[in-house]
PDB file of C-alpha atoms in Angstrom:
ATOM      1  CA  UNK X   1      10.519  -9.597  11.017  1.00 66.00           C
ATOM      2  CA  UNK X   2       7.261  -8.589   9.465  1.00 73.00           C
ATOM      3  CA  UNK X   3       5.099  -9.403   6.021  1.00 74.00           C
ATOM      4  CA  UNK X   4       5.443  -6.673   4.262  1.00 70.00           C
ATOM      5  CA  UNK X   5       1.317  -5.586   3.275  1.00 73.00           C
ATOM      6  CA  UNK X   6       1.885  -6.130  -0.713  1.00 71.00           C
ATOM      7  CA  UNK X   7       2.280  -9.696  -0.418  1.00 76.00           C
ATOM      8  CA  UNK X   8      -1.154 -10.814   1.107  1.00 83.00           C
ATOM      9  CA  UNK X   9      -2.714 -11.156  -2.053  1.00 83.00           C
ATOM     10  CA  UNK X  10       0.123 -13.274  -3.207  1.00 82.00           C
ATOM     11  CA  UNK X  11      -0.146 -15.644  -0.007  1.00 86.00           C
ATOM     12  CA  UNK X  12      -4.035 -15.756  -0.636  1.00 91.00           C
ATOM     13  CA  UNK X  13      -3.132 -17.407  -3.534  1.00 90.00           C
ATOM     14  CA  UNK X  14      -0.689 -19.799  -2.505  1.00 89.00           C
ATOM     15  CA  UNK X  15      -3.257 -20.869   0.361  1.00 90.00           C
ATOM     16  CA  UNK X  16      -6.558 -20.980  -2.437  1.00 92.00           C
ATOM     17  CA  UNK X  17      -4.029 -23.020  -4.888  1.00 89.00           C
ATOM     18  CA  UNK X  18      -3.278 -25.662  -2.067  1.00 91.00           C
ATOM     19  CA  UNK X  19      -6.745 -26.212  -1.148  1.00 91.00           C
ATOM     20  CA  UNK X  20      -8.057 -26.646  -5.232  1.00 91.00           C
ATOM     21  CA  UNK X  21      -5.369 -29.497  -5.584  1.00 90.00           C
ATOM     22  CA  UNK X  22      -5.800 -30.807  -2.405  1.00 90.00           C
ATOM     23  CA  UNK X  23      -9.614 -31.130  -2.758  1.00 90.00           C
ATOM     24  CA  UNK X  24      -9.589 -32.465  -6.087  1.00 88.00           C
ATOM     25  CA  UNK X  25      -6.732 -34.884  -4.931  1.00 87.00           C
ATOM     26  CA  UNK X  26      -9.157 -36.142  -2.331  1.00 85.00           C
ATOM     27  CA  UNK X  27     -11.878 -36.509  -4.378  1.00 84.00           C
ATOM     28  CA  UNK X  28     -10.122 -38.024  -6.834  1.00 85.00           C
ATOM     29  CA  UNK X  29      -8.248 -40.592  -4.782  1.00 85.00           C
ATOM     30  CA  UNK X  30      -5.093 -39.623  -5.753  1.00 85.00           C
ATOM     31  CA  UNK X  31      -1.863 -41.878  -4.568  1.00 90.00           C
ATOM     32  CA  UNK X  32      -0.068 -41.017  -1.449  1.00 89.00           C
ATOM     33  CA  UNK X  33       2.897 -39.897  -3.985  1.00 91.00           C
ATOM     34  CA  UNK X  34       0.247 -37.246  -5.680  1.00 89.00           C
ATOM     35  CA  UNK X  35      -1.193 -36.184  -2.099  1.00 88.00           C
ATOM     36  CA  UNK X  36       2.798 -35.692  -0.898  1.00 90.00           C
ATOM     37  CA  UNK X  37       3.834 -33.916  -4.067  1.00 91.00           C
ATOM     38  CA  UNK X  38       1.075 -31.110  -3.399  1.00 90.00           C
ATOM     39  CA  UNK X  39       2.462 -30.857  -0.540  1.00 90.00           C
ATOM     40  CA  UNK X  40       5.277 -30.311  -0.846  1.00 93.00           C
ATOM     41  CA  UNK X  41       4.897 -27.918  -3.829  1.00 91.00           C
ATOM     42  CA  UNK X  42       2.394 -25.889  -2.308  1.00 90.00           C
ATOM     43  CA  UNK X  43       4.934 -26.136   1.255  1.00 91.00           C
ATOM     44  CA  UNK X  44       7.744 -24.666  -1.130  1.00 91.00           C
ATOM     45  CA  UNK X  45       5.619 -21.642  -2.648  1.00 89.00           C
ATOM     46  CA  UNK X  46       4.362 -20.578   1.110  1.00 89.00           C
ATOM     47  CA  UNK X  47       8.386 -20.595   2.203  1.00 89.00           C
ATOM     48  CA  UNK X  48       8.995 -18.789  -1.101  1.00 85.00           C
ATOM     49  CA  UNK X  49       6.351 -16.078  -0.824  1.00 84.00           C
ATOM     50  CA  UNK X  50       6.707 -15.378   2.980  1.00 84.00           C
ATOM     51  CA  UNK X  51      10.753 -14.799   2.203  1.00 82.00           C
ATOM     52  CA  UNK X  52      10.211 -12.729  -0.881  1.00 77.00           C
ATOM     53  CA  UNK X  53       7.823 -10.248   0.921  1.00 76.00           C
ATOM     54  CA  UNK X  54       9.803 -10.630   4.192  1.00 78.00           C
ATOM     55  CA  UNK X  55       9.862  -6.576   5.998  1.00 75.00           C
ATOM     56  CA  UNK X  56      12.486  -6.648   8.977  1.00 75.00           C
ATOM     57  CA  UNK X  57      12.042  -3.532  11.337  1.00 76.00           C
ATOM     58  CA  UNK X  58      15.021  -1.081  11.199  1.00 79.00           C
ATOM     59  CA  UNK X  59      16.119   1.146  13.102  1.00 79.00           C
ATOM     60  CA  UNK X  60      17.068   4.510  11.490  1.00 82.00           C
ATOM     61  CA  UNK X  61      19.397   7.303  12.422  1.00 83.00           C
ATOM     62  CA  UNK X  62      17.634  10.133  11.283  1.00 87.00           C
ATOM     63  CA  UNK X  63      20.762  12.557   9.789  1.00 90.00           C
ATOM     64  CA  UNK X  64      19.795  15.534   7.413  1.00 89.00           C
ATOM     65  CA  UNK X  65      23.253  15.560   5.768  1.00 92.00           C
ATOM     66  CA  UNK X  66      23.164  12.358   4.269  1.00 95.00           C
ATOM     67  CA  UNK X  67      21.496  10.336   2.117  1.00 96.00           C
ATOM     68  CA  UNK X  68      20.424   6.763   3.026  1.00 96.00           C
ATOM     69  CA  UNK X  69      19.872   3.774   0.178  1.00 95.00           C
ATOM     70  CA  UNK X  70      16.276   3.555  -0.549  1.00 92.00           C
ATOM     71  CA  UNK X  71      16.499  -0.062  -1.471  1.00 90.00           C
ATOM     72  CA  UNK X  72      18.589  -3.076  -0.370  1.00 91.00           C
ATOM     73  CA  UNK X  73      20.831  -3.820  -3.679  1.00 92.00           C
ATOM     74  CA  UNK X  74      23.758  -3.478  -5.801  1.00 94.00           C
ATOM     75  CA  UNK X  75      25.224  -0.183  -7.122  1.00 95.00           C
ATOM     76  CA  UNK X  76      25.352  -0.624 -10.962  1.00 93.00           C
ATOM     77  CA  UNK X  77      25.976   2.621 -12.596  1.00 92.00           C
ATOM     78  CA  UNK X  78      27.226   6.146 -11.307  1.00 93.00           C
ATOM     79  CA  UNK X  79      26.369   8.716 -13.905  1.00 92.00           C
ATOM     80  CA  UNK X  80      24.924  12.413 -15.030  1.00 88.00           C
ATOM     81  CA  UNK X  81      22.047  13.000 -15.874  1.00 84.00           C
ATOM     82  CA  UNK X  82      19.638  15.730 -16.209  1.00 73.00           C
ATOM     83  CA  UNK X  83      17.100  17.037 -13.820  1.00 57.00           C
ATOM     84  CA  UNK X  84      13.608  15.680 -14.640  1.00 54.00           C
ATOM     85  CA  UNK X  85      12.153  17.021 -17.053  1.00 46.00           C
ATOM     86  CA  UNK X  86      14.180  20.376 -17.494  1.00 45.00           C
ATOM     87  CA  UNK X  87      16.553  19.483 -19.116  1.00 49.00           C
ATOM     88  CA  UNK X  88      18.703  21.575 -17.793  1.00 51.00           C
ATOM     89  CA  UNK X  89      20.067  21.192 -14.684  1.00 73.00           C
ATOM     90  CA  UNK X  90      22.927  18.351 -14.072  1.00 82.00           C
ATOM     91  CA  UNK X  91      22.212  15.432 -11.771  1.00 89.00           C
ATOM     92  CA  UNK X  92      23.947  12.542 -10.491  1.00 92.00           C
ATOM     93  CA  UNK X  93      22.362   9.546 -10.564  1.00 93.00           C
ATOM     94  CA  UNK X  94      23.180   6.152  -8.797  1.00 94.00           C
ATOM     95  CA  UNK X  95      21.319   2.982 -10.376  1.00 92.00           C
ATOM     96  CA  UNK X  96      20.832  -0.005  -7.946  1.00 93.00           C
ATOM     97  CA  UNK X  97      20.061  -3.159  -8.810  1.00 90.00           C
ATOM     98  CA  UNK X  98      17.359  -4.939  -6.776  1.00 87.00           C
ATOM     99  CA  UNK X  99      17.668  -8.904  -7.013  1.00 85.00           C
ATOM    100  CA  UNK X 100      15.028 -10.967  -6.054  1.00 79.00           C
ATOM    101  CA  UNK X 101      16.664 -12.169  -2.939  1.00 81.00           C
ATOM    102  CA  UNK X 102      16.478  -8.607  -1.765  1.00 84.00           C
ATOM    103  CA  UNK X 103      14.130  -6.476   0.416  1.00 82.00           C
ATOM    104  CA  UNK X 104      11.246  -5.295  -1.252  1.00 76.00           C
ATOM    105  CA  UNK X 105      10.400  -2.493   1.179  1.00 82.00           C
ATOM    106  CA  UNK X 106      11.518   1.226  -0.108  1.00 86.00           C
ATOM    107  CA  UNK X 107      12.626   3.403   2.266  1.00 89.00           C
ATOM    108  CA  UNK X 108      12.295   7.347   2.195  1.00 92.00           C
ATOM    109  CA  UNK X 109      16.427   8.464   2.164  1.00 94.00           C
ATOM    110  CA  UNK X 110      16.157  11.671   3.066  1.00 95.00           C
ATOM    111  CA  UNK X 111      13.365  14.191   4.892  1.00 94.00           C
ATOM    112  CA  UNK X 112      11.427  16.548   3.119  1.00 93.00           C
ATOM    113  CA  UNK X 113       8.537  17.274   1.509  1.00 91.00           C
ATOM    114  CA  UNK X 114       7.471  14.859  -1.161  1.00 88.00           C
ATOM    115  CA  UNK X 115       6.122  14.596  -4.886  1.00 84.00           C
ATOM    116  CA  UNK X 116       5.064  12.118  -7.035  1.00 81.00           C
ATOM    117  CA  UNK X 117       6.330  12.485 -10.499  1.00 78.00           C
ATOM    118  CA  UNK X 118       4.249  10.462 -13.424  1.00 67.00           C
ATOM    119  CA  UNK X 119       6.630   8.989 -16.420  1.00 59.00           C
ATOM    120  CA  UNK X 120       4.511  11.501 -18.734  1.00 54.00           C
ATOM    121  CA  UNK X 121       5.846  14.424 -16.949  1.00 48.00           C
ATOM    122  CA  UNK X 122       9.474  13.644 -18.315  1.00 49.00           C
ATOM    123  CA  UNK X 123      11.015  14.780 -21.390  1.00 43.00           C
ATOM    124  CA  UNK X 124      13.648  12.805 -23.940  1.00 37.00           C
ATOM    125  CA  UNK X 125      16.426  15.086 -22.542  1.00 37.00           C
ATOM    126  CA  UNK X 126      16.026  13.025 -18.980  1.00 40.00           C
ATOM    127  CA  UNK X 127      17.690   9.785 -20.545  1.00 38.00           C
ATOM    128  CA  UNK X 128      15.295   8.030 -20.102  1.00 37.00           C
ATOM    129  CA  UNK X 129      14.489   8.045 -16.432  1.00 38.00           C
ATOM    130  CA  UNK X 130      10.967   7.230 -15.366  1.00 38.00           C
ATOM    131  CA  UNK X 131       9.891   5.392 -18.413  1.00 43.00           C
ATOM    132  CA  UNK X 132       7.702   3.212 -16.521  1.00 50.00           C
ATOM    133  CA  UNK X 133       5.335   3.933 -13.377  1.00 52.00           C
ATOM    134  CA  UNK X 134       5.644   6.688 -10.959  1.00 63.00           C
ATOM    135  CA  UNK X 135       8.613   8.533  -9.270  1.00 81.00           C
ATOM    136  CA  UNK X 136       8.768  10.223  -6.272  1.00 86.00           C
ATOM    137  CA  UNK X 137      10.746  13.763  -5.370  1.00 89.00           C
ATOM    138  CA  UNK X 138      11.396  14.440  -2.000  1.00 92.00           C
ATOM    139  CA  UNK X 139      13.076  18.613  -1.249  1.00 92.00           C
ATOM    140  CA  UNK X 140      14.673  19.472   2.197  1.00 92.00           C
ATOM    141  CA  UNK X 141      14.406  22.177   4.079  1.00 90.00           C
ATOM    142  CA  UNK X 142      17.452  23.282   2.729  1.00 90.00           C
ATOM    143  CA  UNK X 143      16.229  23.191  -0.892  1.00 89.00           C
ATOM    144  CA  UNK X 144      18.277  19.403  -1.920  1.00 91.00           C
ATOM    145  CA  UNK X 145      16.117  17.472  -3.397  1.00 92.00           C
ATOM    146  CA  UNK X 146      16.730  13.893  -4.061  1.00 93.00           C
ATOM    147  CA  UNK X 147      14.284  12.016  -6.888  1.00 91.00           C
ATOM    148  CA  UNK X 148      13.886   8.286  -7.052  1.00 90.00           C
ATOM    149  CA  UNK X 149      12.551   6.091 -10.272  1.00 86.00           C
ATOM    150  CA  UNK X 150      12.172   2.355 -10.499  1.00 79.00           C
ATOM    151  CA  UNK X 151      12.930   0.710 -13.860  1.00 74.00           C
ATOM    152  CA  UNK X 152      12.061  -2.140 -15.201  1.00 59.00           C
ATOM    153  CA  UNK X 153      11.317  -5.468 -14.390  1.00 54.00           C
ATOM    154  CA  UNK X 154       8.357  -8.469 -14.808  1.00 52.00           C
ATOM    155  CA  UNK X 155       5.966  -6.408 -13.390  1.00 51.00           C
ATOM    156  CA  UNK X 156       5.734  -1.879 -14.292  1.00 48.00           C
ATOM    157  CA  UNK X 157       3.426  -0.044 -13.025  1.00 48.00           C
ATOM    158  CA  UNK X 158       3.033   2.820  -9.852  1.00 48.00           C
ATOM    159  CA  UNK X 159       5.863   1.640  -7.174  1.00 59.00           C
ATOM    160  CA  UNK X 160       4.943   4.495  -4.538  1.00 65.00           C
ATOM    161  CA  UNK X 161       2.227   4.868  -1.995  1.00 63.00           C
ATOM    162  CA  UNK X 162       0.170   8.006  -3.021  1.00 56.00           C
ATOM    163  CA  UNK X 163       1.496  10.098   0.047  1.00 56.00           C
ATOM    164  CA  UNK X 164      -0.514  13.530  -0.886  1.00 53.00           C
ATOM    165  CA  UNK X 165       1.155  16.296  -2.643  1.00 57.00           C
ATOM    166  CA  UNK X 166       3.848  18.326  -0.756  1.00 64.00           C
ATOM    167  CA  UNK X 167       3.139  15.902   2.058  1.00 77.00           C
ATOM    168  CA  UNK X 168       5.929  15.363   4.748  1.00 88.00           C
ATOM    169  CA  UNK X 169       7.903  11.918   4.773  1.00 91.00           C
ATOM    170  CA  UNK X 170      10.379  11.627   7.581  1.00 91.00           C
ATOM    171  CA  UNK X 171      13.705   9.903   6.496  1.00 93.00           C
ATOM    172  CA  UNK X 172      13.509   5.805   6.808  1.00 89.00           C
ATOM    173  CA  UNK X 173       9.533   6.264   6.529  1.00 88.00           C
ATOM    174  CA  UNK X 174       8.459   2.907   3.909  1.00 85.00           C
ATOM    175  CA  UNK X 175       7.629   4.730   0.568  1.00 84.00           C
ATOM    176  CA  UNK X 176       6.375   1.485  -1.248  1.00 78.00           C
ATOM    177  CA  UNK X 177       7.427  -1.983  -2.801  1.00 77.00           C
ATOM    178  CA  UNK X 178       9.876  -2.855  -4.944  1.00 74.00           C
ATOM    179  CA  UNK X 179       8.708  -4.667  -8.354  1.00 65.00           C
ATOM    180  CA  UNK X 180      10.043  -7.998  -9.313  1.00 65.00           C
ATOM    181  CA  UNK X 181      13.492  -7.578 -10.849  1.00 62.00           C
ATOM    182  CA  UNK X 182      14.016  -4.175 -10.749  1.00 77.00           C
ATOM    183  CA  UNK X 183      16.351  -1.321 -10.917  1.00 83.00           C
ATOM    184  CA  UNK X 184      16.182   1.676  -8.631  1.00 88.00           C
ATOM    185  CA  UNK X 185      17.310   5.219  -9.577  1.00 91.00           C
ATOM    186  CA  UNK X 186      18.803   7.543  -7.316  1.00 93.00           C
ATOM    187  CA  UNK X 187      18.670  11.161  -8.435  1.00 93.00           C
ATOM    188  CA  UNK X 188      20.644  13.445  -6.737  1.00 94.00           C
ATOM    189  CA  UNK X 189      22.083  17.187  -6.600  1.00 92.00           C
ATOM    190  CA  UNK X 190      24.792  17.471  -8.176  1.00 89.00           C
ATOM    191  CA  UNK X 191      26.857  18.719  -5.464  1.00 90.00           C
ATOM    192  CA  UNK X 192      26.231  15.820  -3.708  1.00 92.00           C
ATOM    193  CA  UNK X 193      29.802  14.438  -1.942  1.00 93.00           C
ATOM    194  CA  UNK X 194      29.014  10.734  -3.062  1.00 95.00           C
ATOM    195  CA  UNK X 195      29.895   8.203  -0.300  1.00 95.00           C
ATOM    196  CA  UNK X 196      29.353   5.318  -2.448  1.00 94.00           C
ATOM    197  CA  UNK X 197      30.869   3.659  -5.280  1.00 94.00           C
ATOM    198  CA  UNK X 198      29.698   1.551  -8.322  1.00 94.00           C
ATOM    199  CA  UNK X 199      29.798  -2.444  -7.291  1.00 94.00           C
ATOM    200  CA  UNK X 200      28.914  -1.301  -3.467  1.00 95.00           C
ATOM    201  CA  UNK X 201      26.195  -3.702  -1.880  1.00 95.00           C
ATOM    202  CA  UNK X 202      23.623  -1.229  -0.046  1.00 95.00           C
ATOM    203  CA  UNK X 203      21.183  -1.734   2.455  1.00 92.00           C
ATOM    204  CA  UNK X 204      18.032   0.627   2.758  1.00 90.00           C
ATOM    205  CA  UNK X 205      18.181   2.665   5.772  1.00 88.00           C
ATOM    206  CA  UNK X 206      21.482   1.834   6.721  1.00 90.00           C
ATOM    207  CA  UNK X 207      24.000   2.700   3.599  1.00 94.00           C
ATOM    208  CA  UNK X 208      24.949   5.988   2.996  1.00 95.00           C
ATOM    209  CA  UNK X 209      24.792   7.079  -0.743  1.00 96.00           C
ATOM    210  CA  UNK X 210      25.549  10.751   0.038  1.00 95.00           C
ATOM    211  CA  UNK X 211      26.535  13.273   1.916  1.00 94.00           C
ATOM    212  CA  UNK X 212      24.131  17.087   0.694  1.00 90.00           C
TER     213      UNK X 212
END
């Protein structure tokens, strides 16, 4: 089990909030009940922290003809859509829901050469996908190219790691960090054979969405 990297700065200041109450405490001469009280709320928000940005290490099968979850969540909504910002062509898209008990680690489901996609980029004809922060496309060698777009949540902003343009990314290589109560889009061809069905728990690396 590893910390996953985005979480440091929230552990910094779990650690710098313990020490403030705890020195003033002492200073102070607070009562054993105020001393145990920090404590124990500062013990609770280290447990909390460490679980929320936990990273276990999985192993991946590598397969070109599927397509893995990108996120640990729920399957919400199976739909078409529209290719971003075309227009044009039809797309399936799966929408998973990303709890807070979840992984936050996202997970690159297919191999291929990738490319980040910026909300302004999109037109009203793509239903509204990629509203908020930064997508990512990622194209086969085959030509299938599978688009993801996180929704939502506390916290918007850029999701994915700035890989380079056209840059490689091997299938089950970490892509970024899930936002606090999110939603993930999967867009897909749409002669995808889907594997998956709305309701379906997935599991990054490990469920298969589609077959391409």
């Amino acid at each position: 089990m590893r910390f996953h990297k985005e979480g440091y700065t929230s552990l910094a200041i779990v650690v710098l909030f313990f020490f403030v109450l705890s020195a003033f405490a002492h200073y102070y001469d607070a009562s054993a009940f105020v001393k145990g009280l920090i404590y124990c709320v500062s013990g609770l928000l280290l447990l909390f922290v460490l679980f929320f940005f936990r990273s276990p290490s999985r192993v991946i099968t590598p397969d070109s003809s599927q397509v893995y979850s990108p996120v640990d969540g729920t399957i919400n909504q199976i739909e078409e859509t529209n290719q971003m910002g075309s227009g044009e062509e039809r797309r399936v898209k799966l929408s998973i829901t990303v709890s807070p008990l979840n992984i936050r680690s996202t997970k690159a489901p297919i191999s291929g050469k990738g490319r980040l996609i910026n909300a302004s980029q999109t037109t009203s004809s793509s239903h509204g996908i990629g509203q908020q922060g930064n997508g990512l496309s990622i194209q086969n060698k085959e030509g299938a190219e599978v688009t993801l777009w996180q929704h939502g949540g506390i916290f918007a902003g850029p999701v994915f790691y700035d890989k380079g343009e056209k840059e490689e990314i091997q299938q089950g290589q970490e892509l970024g960090s899930v936002k606090f109560g999110c939603r993930v889009d999967v867009i897909l061809p749409a002669s995808a054979l889907l594997m998956a069905k709305k309701g379906d728990q997935v599991i990054s690396g490990k469920s298969v969405l589609a077959k391409i």
